[in-house]
């Protein structure tokens, strides 16, 4: 039926086509730019109407005039609009001057409609292709960091890792909050959740699929931030939309060839601050003062996690791995440190990226073809990434009124090995857990001699048998072995494209119909050789992923001018269909592995050890939408949109949901005379709603496979209660803003304040286990976000030879939980390290909570505030989160920044230009599991430096008391350790097993109990006096507290710096333009925590979604995501013919 | 005009194609093709799930879990403060037990719907067993209102706790119902898939015997609180073996074998799938078990543990060397020992020695680690020359090599055994209940256990050993039951709490100076069900060892012990 109606409309439109304009006076001419290039596509209209023509590819135009006194208005993207009185002339050639950036900027908005930025009532950020391409980044998202207000980019690791882009804070708690990417009208599949695990403790991040986009093909990129900007993209636009326009042949007439070549070399320079003072062990024994093993020297066990063994570089002799000399005799050697282990292990990384493109444009047809090739070798040995992409973009003008455009892109990307993250098979973990008494270079040939392919050469514990022979005990993984023999490869072939017909039915009515298609197939396989500690028998597994999204849409647009009003109305519809499948076939984790070593094939796994899984899903959404835009004179604009979606993922009764938006803008500079200093003075505001559906099959649970027991299937029911009558989430937001441009646009300001409320949140809320369920999905609650985005730009210097631009971008966002469902007071994003990211109603998302250290709470006591120590010398803690519905767990930080500030600056001098982009993150915290594990085993120099070293004082207790504010108060240092591993490092005398060393420490506090009236009754002070309980340094670490390993996340980073030079003209040899540039990126200049870990890497990959977060990444925490800091140096050559 | 027509037609065609292609029914699209619907699932696909989820954690707790340490079967040389030092100050999760009960409930519902009486009976036994573990461990717990979240009321989502008395009586009622459901001959049941029953291979009679044997266990558990109830219950069972058949031989034991193809279906801490061996080597013999088994000349010790790889002897024979290894023996000079504050381990005096700051040297063939003798992890014990947290110790007994395997004839998760039944009845007889002769059950219990560990041929000699030969005491029964419950430490802990036997010595370095009596409530329960939790802990009685824990302490008394 719907179709019938449309047919009638179409026919009507066809009929009206025959009515055309009367032939009257005629004017023609050529439009050129100030540098003499012809300009195709210039809009030429009669002033006061929207009637007009476009210039052709040669810049020619021809227009029939209603009268001889008509005024023609010439306008073009990026050019100053010109008005010319015809005055009876028949030929008018026009030269358009470049517009000063900003004021007359045209941006791409929803549904791909180009709009003058000044007319918009909401905030849209435009990023030009050049600024993305200036410094090559493997994933285009990395180029956006710090450049767009309100956009937060977090990279989870090095090249090839997932990159998260969150616009205006997390608005939904059940999705990964990634914006929708639309490339030339094609919605692109992109998700953050690309971590998978095949094989025991082998979690690899395969990177997000948006990296298939070739940065060199991008013409421009618009970020539609709020829902008002995005209302027309529907459900998926709740997190914002990134619209990408790729380059086409249109820009330039005639054949053009461009070659770009990039090479970046990355040199590691900063590693984790591990100490190299002690060998493995729990106490720093000496030759004369050690447990007797019946041997002349002590044996160092490299599998001991503690690093408080005998001191290195003191000439102490020991039996240390590999223990035996060439003759096979147990031989003692001096313990020496190898401080360069990390430097020796990591390699220089490099990336080359080359693009060739050919474009051409004639009157009828234009096209652009490009090919890019990227090769990367990472700083971790045997890690790589490669990508080839082809694209073809073309449009054909069928006649004056119709044109067809299409694009097709093919990308094939992959890696032979994506190193594992987190802990387990991660080579960086093995490296940083290798004690400095072992030279990592001794492990480089990573097979045991004579057992190649069967047994890694790994440091092991030496066991002495009663008969005097030796055998191997526990061993540790060799980092080279993990890097080379745990291989997580992938290959992703992606094809996406569109075909579109534009039809100008009449002067005022246009029609567009489009089909878009995006699909990829990704193949992952993991090969693990024999002897990895978690897969001793080897491993093979493969996974096939397939994703497809198809969209068909149409749009009618009608433009008219009535008096002072300019009206434009569009209406259309969209059909979207998604299909996804995942199939895996692999050995069971920690299983019997491969039958024959080294053959990686499913047929080489015994049947009972094979694990299969297969799943597929479908989803469709029907949509109908309309938008209207009314302009009054040149100073007031009103935009209205409306959309209705019907989603297959919701129950029938809630399937249809409607959402409108409205926005308004006033250009005061066009309303009243404000003097020549004011180029733009605009106020804007908007209100919008966006509805959001969910993933397929979220209404009813099914049984899942708990893994077969022998040949018996084990199914388990879901521990999450779902809601069969799920309602769509509704996000309502408003924003107000002001844009100001002064002094010919040399001073620019944009500010936006926004607020959004997300209702009917679909959340997993924790249930008490006794209810039989861990979580219940609720469709209630309210989450609010508020934020401020400011950008300030200035061009302090502008002459013909010299210009200097500087732009500041400031963002802050706060997201709070306003309401949850009855009986539920908090949601959990993740738990780890004894605490977690948990938010109570009324508090902010991102809060990190901890256990509470017990301190004297009796205000009448002399010891008020002191830690309560038990009679063994240990601290006491309380892990209760909530009491009587209120949070009692302390909040020790928040993983979100207070604000971020990005600064971009460019200096042009003649043919030279220097650009830099700097980022400052202020505030926020992160948890380092790397240091938590490392420091609890006393691996770090930081922990040795941190202890209070007062063992030389006569009156330690007096000193501690005199400095009570620092050592005993809750406001002082957290988890105070007085003492150290040796006398020199502050340790006290301590005897264990009859052996006395100076590795005693204590925690200052008081021992005692509360009496029945709640008064604290002290037994004795534990502050260094006689009764003090000393504990061995190796045992004492604040393992029970998240806070021990929580650090400030503030940093300043030099994202990009680039110096480029335009080579002198070489037109004689056919080169139009040649530029060479030198650049660097991601240089970390300062971190507040100063622990050698990039706070941006606090993004821990897991193999399943975490808590209520919908993300496989735990934000604000990292575990062995500690690639060394590098100095990348890149060179880029760009030549166009 | 003509060209326009062509375009018009093309356009219409395209439009038609797109809209026709898009005519899919949205409801059909959202039917999940990937999983089995819980409303229609065949019970046999859930049976292995719930059996394994019941047996695996029970075995792990009883073999190398905290209770195995507290009951002094084993100690750990690393990451074992819960075993070695009663470090039970943290909350203990019961999440996995209630999750298992959710699946068990599904099994009950599906069996009833399908008319599968065998499966229904099995589900009731597993439900009783799991709730038994919960109330044994934590005390009062949600029972009647538990597992009911789908009903959606606040009282369903936040279940109230029931008293232990209610729970134990509920358990007995479930077991009685199971006994009735399982009373038919095998052929009378619908839907049995033998292989899915990974304990009894689809044998209803064996399950029925298990239900009644468990009834004996739980009646005895409440015998000091509900004496008449327990007495009449046990006497009724024993007086009517036709109505209440119980285990009559070790062939009846409720044990689950392991598969051994991957770590998740293998004996815990095996070295087949943990090449670094660190999970295996950290489990070491407890001195408490060693002292008793050595004293009784018990043949089971050699089945479970190896001798210390390098024994220590105190001798002057290599003077002036004070500490030397010769031919696989380490010799220590007695004067050197005295000078270094060392003392030979003595079962009756070691606690005083350690308290006095002495260093223990154990010179026996089998060396066990004393419980709570050191604040730190006990990897330095017995002068270990290469002390490694969680590492191997050449001067301490390790598990025998069969425990390195992923699966084996003797590597079974044991839920309840014939030998336990014998000792239960021996204790009942000791109480004067009419269940038969105490001596008979005592000796049968020992015989059954020796047979289980394939040393039955040593019975005749063993039963005559000092300390083993029947003396009619409760301590003797409980000691033998404790030995027989190797890897079933949970049951020994319950017995010890009830009877005080076996009397176990422990050092001064426990987290508290007493063995723990219960688990602290689950953290999620506490945080998410705080009102009901707050009410429940009022029923706990503090002891001198609860310290700053408050009522919800591992040293508080549950109803059973009050």
mmCIF file of C-alpha atoms in Angstrom, chain A residues 608-799:
data_model
loop_
_atom_site.group_PDB
_atom_site.id
_atom_site.type_symbol
_atom_site.label_atom_id
_atom_site.label_comp_id
_atom_site.label_asym_id
_atom_site.label_seq_id
_atom_site.Cartn_x
_atom_site.Cartn_y
_atom_site.Cartn_z
ATOM 1 C CA UNK A 608 37.009 -34.685 22.744
ATOM 2 C CA UNK A 609 39.155 -31.599 23.102
ATOM 3 C CA UNK A 610 37.565 -29.613 20.290
ATOM 4 C CA UNK A 611 35.143 -26.885 21.163
ATOM 5 C CA UNK A 612 32.743 -25.445 18.611
ATOM 6 C CA UNK A 613 30.441 -22.517 18.695
ATOM 7 C CA UNK A 614 28.210 -20.943 16.162
ATOM 8 C CA UNK A 615 25.822 -18.041 16.398
ATOM 9 C CA UNK A 616 24.124 -15.669 14.040
ATOM 10 C CA UNK A 617 21.805 -12.763 14.417
ATOM 11 C CA UNK A 618 19.610 -10.488 12.358
ATOM 12 C CA UNK A 619 18.178 -7.090 12.955
ATOM 13 C CA UNK A 620 16.120 -4.659 10.920
ATOM 14 C CA UNK A 621 14.823 -1.162 11.428
ATOM 15 C CA UNK A 622 12.256 0.677 9.332
ATOM 16 C CA UNK A 623 12.343 4.429 9.588
ATOM 17 C CA UNK A 624 10.432 7.405 8.285
ATOM 18 C CA UNK A 625 11.627 10.935 8.815
ATOM 19 C CA UNK A 626 11.166 14.522 7.832
ATOM 20 C CA UNK A 627 12.972 17.752 8.377
ATOM 21 C CA UNK A 628 12.210 21.368 7.778
ATOM 22 C CA UNK A 629 14.432 24.367 7.865
ATOM 23 C CA UNK A 630 13.154 27.910 7.833
ATOM 24 C CA UNK A 631 15.408 30.900 7.391
ATOM 25 C CA UNK A 632 14.242 34.432 8.010
ATOM 26 C CA UNK A 633 16.281 37.005 6.107
ATOM 27 C CA UNK A 634 19.842 36.328 6.933
ATOM 28 C CA UNK A 635 19.545 36.251 10.652
ATOM 29 C CA UNK A 636 17.189 33.652 12.066
ATOM 30 C CA UNK A 637 17.045 29.966 11.310
ATOM 31 C CA UNK A 638 14.719 27.315 12.658
ATOM 32 C CA UNK A 639 15.268 23.605 12.102
ATOM 33 C CA UNK A 640 12.723 20.937 12.914
ATOM 34 C CA UNK A 641 13.141 17.193 12.544
ATOM 35 C CA UNK A 642 10.973 14.205 13.238
ATOM 36 C CA UNK A 643 11.662 10.517 12.967
ATOM 37 C CA UNK A 644 9.883 7.300 13.706
ATOM 38 C CA UNK A 645 11.630 3.949 13.939
ATOM 39 C CA UNK A 646 10.294 0.419 14.017
ATOM 40 C CA UNK A 647 12.954 -1.921 15.399
ATOM 41 C CA UNK A 648 12.933 -5.688 15.254
ATOM 42 C CA UNK A 649 14.773 -5.917 18.579
ATOM 43 C CA UNK A 650 11.889 -4.605 20.655
ATOM 44 C CA UNK A 651 8.619 -6.314 21.557
ATOM 45 C CA UNK A 652 5.785 -5.574 19.180
ATOM 46 C CA UNK A 653 3.966 -3.176 21.496
ATOM 47 C CA UNK A 654 7.054 -1.022 22.049
ATOM 48 C CA UNK A 655 8.558 -1.435 18.645
ATOM 49 C CA UNK A 656 7.588 1.925 17.235
ATOM 50 C CA UNK A 657 9.097 5.046 18.734
ATOM 51 C CA UNK A 658 8.997 8.650 17.647
ATOM 52 C CA UNK A 659 11.437 11.416 18.355
ATOM 53 C CA UNK A 660 11.537 15.058 17.306
ATOM 54 C CA UNK A 661 14.069 17.854 17.519
ATOM 55 C CA UNK A 662 14.111 21.607 17.124
ATOM 56 C CA UNK A 663 16.886 24.130 16.968
ATOM 57 C CA UNK A 664 17.083 27.842 16.499
ATOM 58 C CA UNK A 665 19.856 30.260 15.718
ATOM 59 C CA UNK A 666 20.143 34.025 15.562
ATOM 60 C CA UNK A 667 22.872 35.905 13.770
ATOM 61 C CA UNK A 668 22.995 39.205 15.612
ATOM 62 C CA UNK A 669 25.600 40.627 13.318
ATOM 63 C CA UNK A 670 23.068 40.439 10.516
ATOM 64 C CA UNK A 671 20.267 41.870 12.642
ATOM 65 C CA UNK A 672 21.925 44.981 13.877
ATOM 66 C CA UNK A 673 24.966 46.858 12.694
ATOM 67 C CA UNK A 674 27.830 45.752 14.932
ATOM 68 C CA UNK A 675 30.702 47.419 13.199
ATOM 69 C CA UNK A 676 33.343 45.933 10.979
ATOM 70 C CA UNK A 677 35.126 44.289 13.892
ATOM 71 C CA UNK A 678 32.380 41.715 14.278
ATOM 72 C CA UNK A 679 32.301 39.093 11.554
ATOM 73 C CA UNK A 680 29.896 36.777 13.366
ATOM 74 C CA UNK A 681 27.797 36.995 16.483
ATOM 75 C CA UNK A 682 25.481 34.095 16.869
ATOM 76 C CA UNK A 683 23.353 32.573 19.573
ATOM 77 C CA UNK A 684 21.926 29.138 19.143
ATOM 78 C CA UNK A 685 19.925 26.570 21.013
ATOM 79 C CA UNK A 686 18.308 23.225 20.421
ATOM 80 C CA UNK A 687 16.212 20.522 22.001
ATOM 81 C CA UNK A 688 16.173 16.929 20.800
ATOM 82 C CA UNK A 689 15.124 13.428 21.598
ATOM 83 C CA UNK A 690 16.671 10.226 20.389
ATOM 84 C CA UNK A 691 15.257 6.782 20.882
ATOM 85 C CA UNK A 692 17.472 3.752 21.242
ATOM 86 C CA UNK A 693 16.697 0.100 20.734
ATOM 87 C CA UNK A 694 18.902 -2.786 21.762
ATOM 88 C CA UNK A 695 20.805 -5.744 20.386
ATOM 89 C CA UNK A 696 18.975 -8.667 18.801
ATOM 90 C CA UNK A 697 17.549 -11.372 21.058
ATOM 91 C CA UNK A 698 17.596 -9.387 24.275
ATOM 92 C CA UNK A 699 14.033 -10.201 25.259
ATOM 93 C CA UNK A 700 14.259 -13.844 26.276
ATOM 94 C CA UNK A 701 17.177 -15.858 27.518
ATOM 95 C CA UNK A 702 18.368 -19.106 26.080
ATOM 96 C CA UNK A 703 20.497 -21.837 27.561
ATOM 97 C CA UNK A 704 24.213 -21.459 26.964
ATOM 98 C CA UNK A 705 26.894 -24.074 26.655
ATOM 99 C CA UNK A 706 28.959 -24.532 29.798
ATOM 100 C CA UNK A 707 31.428 -26.750 27.917
ATOM 101 C CA UNK A 708 31.038 -30.463 27.402
ATOM 102 C CA UNK A 709 31.934 -32.906 30.179
ATOM 103 C CA UNK A 710 33.512 -35.641 28.153
ATOM 104 C CA UNK A 711 30.836 -36.397 25.582
ATOM 105 C CA UNK A 712 28.025 -34.930 27.665
ATOM 106 C CA UNK A 713 26.624 -31.543 26.778
ATOM 107 C CA UNK A 714 26.276 -29.188 29.685
ATOM 108 C CA UNK A 715 23.750 -26.419 29.272
ATOM 109 C CA UNK A 716 23.300 -23.679 31.782
ATOM 110 C CA UNK A 717 20.534 -21.147 32.223
ATOM 111 C CA UNK A 718 21.245 -17.467 32.222
ATOM 112 C CA UNK A 719 21.973 -15.698 35.470
ATOM 113 C CA UNK A 720 20.589 -12.479 34.059
ATOM 114 C CA UNK A 721 16.872 -11.815 34.127
ATOM 115 C CA UNK A 722 15.695 -10.181 30.944
ATOM 116 C CA UNK A 723 12.673 -8.015 30.277
ATOM 117 C CA UNK A 724 10.322 -9.346 27.623
ATOM 118 C CA UNK A 725 8.478 -6.010 27.488
ATOM 119 C CA UNK A 726 11.531 -3.873 26.945
ATOM 120 C CA UNK A 727 10.944 -0.237 26.057
ATOM 121 C CA UNK A 728 13.287 1.877 23.949
ATOM 122 C CA UNK A 729 15.688 4.155 25.778
ATOM 123 C CA UNK A 730 14.847 7.798 25.277
ATOM 124 C CA UNK A 731 17.512 10.420 25.469
ATOM 125 C CA UNK A 732 16.367 14.008 25.762
ATOM 126 C CA UNK A 733 18.854 16.790 25.481
ATOM 127 C CA UNK A 734 19.185 20.459 25.066
ATOM 128 C CA UNK A 735 22.088 22.675 24.248
ATOM 129 C CA UNK A 736 22.766 26.378 24.007
ATOM 130 C CA UNK A 737 25.751 28.027 22.477
ATOM 131 C CA UNK A 738 27.303 31.130 21.128
ATOM 132 C CA UNK A 739 29.679 31.673 18.228
ATOM 133 C CA UNK A 740 31.656 34.819 17.840
ATOM 134 C CA UNK A 741 34.158 35.887 15.199
ATOM 135 C CA UNK A 742 35.993 39.199 15.415
ATOM 136 C CA UNK A 743 38.459 41.217 13.367
ATOM 137 C CA UNK A 744 37.954 39.559 10.065
ATOM 138 C CA UNK A 745 37.719 36.184 11.763
ATOM 139 C CA UNK A 746 41.132 36.487 13.316
ATOM 140 C CA UNK A 747 39.653 35.889 16.730
ATOM 141 C CA UNK A 748 37.122 33.094 16.994
ATOM 142 C CA UNK A 749 35.095 31.685 19.819
ATOM 143 C CA UNK A 750 32.573 28.889 20.079
ATOM 144 C CA UNK A 751 30.957 27.738 23.249
ATOM 145 C CA UNK A 752 28.311 25.129 23.925
ATOM 146 C CA UNK A 753 26.689 24.014 27.121
ATOM 147 C CA UNK A 754 24.669 20.844 26.937
ATOM 148 C CA UNK A 755 22.572 18.700 29.157
ATOM 149 C CA UNK A 756 21.062 15.354 28.391
ATOM 150 C CA UNK A 757 18.887 12.946 30.275
ATOM 151 C CA UNK A 758 18.750 9.323 29.303
ATOM 152 C CA UNK A 759 15.557 7.648 30.490
ATOM 153 C CA UNK A 760 14.415 4.053 30.455
ATOM 154 C CA UNK A 761 18.019 3.014 30.581
ATOM 155 C CA UNK A 762 18.437 -0.640 29.905
ATOM 156 C CA UNK A 763 20.778 -1.653 32.673
ATOM 157 C CA UNK A 764 22.019 -4.813 34.237
ATOM 158 C CA UNK A 765 21.671 -4.338 37.946
ATOM 159 C CA UNK A 766 23.186 -6.693 40.454
ATOM 160 C CA UNK A 767 20.796 -8.943 42.360
ATOM 161 C CA UNK A 768 21.692 -10.719 45.576
ATOM 162 C CA UNK A 769 22.972 -14.182 44.598
ATOM 163 C CA UNK A 770 20.378 -15.877 46.774
ATOM 164 C CA UNK A 771 17.706 -14.697 44.358
ATOM 165 C CA UNK A 772 19.244 -17.218 41.946
ATOM 166 C CA UNK A 773 20.312 -14.506 39.553
ATOM 167 C CA UNK A 774 23.331 -12.235 39.402
ATOM 168 C CA UNK A 775 21.694 -9.458 37.505
ATOM 169 C CA UNK A 776 18.373 -8.199 36.369
ATOM 170 C CA UNK A 777 17.848 -6.092 33.355
ATOM 171 C CA UNK A 778 15.905 -3.017 34.214
ATOM 172 C CA UNK A 779 14.340 -0.527 31.889
ATOM 173 C CA UNK A 780 14.212 2.356 34.277
ATOM 174 C CA UNK A 781 16.484 4.842 35.767
ATOM 175 C CA UNK A 782 17.791 8.130 34.627
ATOM 176 C CA UNK A 783 21.292 9.100 33.723
ATOM 177 C CA UNK A 784 22.180 12.707 33.153
ATOM 178 C CA UNK A 785 25.147 14.291 31.450
ATOM 179 C CA UNK A 786 26.129 17.899 31.508
ATOM 180 C CA UNK A 787 29.054 19.450 29.814
ATOM 181 C CA UNK A 788 30.787 22.417 28.419
ATOM 182 C CA UNK A 789 32.688 22.700 25.157
ATOM 183 C CA UNK A 790 34.709 25.760 24.343
ATOM 184 C CA UNK A 791 36.949 26.545 21.487
ATOM 185 C CA UNK A 792 38.964 29.650 21.022
ATOM 186 C CA UNK A 793 40.945 30.432 17.904
ATOM 187 C CA UNK A 794 43.216 33.265 17.001
ATOM 188 C CA UNK A 795 45.344 34.350 14.085
ATOM 189 C CA UNK A 796 47.715 36.786 15.777
ATOM 190 C CA UNK A 797 49.874 37.233 12.699
ATOM 191 C CA UNK A 798 48.749 37.276 9.136
ATOM 192 C CA UNK A 799 50.837 38.670 6.332
#
